């Protein structure tokens, strides 16, 4: 699936990521955060258990349920106590 990738800086120069299907807006419940466009039209295999490079777990399920997929704070260094 082709997606647009957004990111926001966390502590210690680490990033959280959010992906939406290509060309769609970030849904309103996630739009209030300072997301910056990282890349547009990226082809990703969302049928994997996780997108490790983006710290996103179950991307296909998240997009189906919410319209977007977002990094898990448990896997982003420096967020919510994760080292």
mmCIF file of C-alpha atoms in Angstrom:
data_model
loop_
_atom_site.group_PDB
_atom_site.id
_atom_site.type_symbol
_atom_site.label_atom_id
_atom_site.label_comp_id
_atom_site.label_asym_id
_atom_site.label_seq_id
_atom_site.Cartn_x
_atom_site.Cartn_y
_atom_site.Cartn_z
ATOM 1 C CA UNK A 1 0.000 0.000 0.000
ATOM 2 C CA UNK A 2 1.176 3.512 -0.727
ATOM 3 C CA UNK A 3 1.180 5.768 2.313
ATOM 4 C CA UNK A 4 2.238 9.227 3.401
ATOM 5 C CA UNK A 5 4.620 9.217 6.361
ATOM 6 C CA UNK A 6 4.606 11.902 9.042
ATOM 7 C CA UNK A 7 6.946 12.214 12.017
ATOM 8 C CA UNK A 8 7.342 14.218 15.186
ATOM 9 C CA UNK A 9 10.456 14.655 17.245
ATOM 10 C CA UNK A 10 10.528 13.138 20.685
ATOM 11 C CA UNK A 11 13.309 13.352 23.243
ATOM 12 C CA UNK A 12 16.958 12.777 22.345
ATOM 13 C CA UNK A 13 16.441 13.243 18.588
ATOM 14 C CA UNK A 14 14.178 10.195 18.271
ATOM 15 C CA UNK A 15 10.949 10.250 16.280
ATOM 16 C CA UNK A 16 7.410 8.930 16.435
ATOM 17 C CA UNK A 17 5.773 8.132 13.104
ATOM 18 C CA UNK A 18 2.258 8.211 11.728
ATOM 19 C CA UNK A 19 1.192 6.815 8.359
ATOM 20 C CA UNK A 20 -2.007 7.396 6.406
ATOM 21 C CA UNK A 21 -3.062 5.998 3.036
ATOM 22 C CA UNK A 22 -1.557 8.157 0.289
ATOM 23 C CA UNK A 23 -3.338 11.469 -0.203
ATOM 24 C CA UNK A 24 -5.567 11.247 2.872
ATOM 25 C CA UNK A 25 -5.559 13.780 5.667
ATOM 26 C CA UNK A 26 -4.485 12.905 9.183
ATOM 27 C CA UNK A 27 -7.734 12.082 11.037
ATOM 28 C CA UNK A 28 -8.860 14.813 13.422
ATOM 29 C CA UNK A 29 -8.099 12.862 16.611
ATOM 30 C CA UNK A 30 -4.404 12.741 15.623
ATOM 31 C CA UNK A 31 -4.149 16.084 13.805
ATOM 32 C CA UNK A 32 -3.685 18.191 16.932
ATOM 33 C CA UNK A 33 -0.063 17.044 17.273
ATOM 34 C CA UNK A 34 2.809 18.723 15.452
ATOM 35 C CA UNK A 35 3.302 16.111 12.730
ATOM 36 C CA UNK A 36 5.727 17.029 9.957
ATOM 37 C CA UNK A 37 5.568 15.405 6.537
ATOM 38 C CA UNK A 38 8.461 12.969 6.158
ATOM 39 C CA UNK A 39 7.625 11.431 2.757
ATOM 40 C CA UNK A 40 4.718 10.982 0.356
ATOM 41 C CA UNK A 41 3.664 7.964 -1.649
ATOM 42 C CA UNK A 42 5.894 5.414 0.072
ATOM 43 C CA UNK A 43 5.155 1.794 -0.824
ATOM 44 C CA UNK A 44 5.000 -0.277 2.382
ATOM 45 C CA UNK A 45 3.953 -3.850 3.043
ATOM 46 C CA UNK A 46 1.370 -3.314 5.759
ATOM 47 C CA UNK A 47 0.625 -7.029 6.100
ATOM 48 C CA UNK A 48 3.619 -7.500 8.365
ATOM 49 C CA UNK A 49 3.413 -7.740 12.159
ATOM 50 C CA UNK A 50 5.412 -4.526 12.495
ATOM 51 C CA UNK A 51 7.217 -1.835 10.554
ATOM 52 C CA UNK A 52 10.336 -1.817 12.685
ATOM 53 C CA UNK A 53 11.926 1.187 10.955
ATOM 54 C CA UNK A 54 8.892 3.271 11.975
ATOM 55 C CA UNK A 55 8.170 1.499 15.301
ATOM 56 C CA UNK A 56 4.630 0.765 14.090
ATOM 57 C CA UNK A 57 3.002 -2.445 15.290
ATOM 58 C CA UNK A 58 0.181 -4.080 13.292
ATOM 59 C CA UNK A 59 -0.040 -1.324 10.664
ATOM 60 C CA UNK A 60 -2.832 -2.910 8.580
ATOM 61 C CA UNK A 61 -5.025 -3.428 11.641
ATOM 62 C CA UNK A 62 -4.442 0.134 12.862
ATOM 63 C CA UNK A 63 -5.323 1.626 9.464
ATOM 64 C CA UNK A 64 -8.427 -0.531 9.196
ATOM 65 C CA UNK A 65 -9.608 0.477 12.678
ATOM 66 C CA UNK A 66 -8.538 4.137 12.838
ATOM 67 C CA UNK A 67 -7.657 5.262 9.311
ATOM 68 C CA UNK A 68 -4.014 5.709 10.315
ATOM 69 C CA UNK A 69 -1.203 3.804 12.014
ATOM 70 C CA UNK A 70 1.048 5.307 14.645
ATOM 71 C CA UNK A 71 4.264 4.368 16.427
ATOM 72 C CA UNK A 72 3.885 2.548 19.685
ATOM 73 C CA UNK A 73 5.337 4.588 22.531
ATOM 74 C CA UNK A 74 6.619 1.294 23.945
ATOM 75 C CA UNK A 75 9.024 0.938 21.014
ATOM 76 C CA UNK A 76 10.220 4.535 20.567
ATOM 77 C CA UNK A 77 13.379 5.259 22.564
ATOM 78 C CA UNK A 78 12.916 8.024 25.129
ATOM 79 C CA UNK A 79 9.092 7.884 25.100
ATOM 80 C CA UNK A 80 7.103 6.710 28.118
ATOM 81 C CA UNK A 81 10.154 5.378 29.896
ATOM 82 C CA UNK A 82 11.432 3.210 27.028
ATOM 83 C CA UNK A 83 15.226 3.343 26.779
#
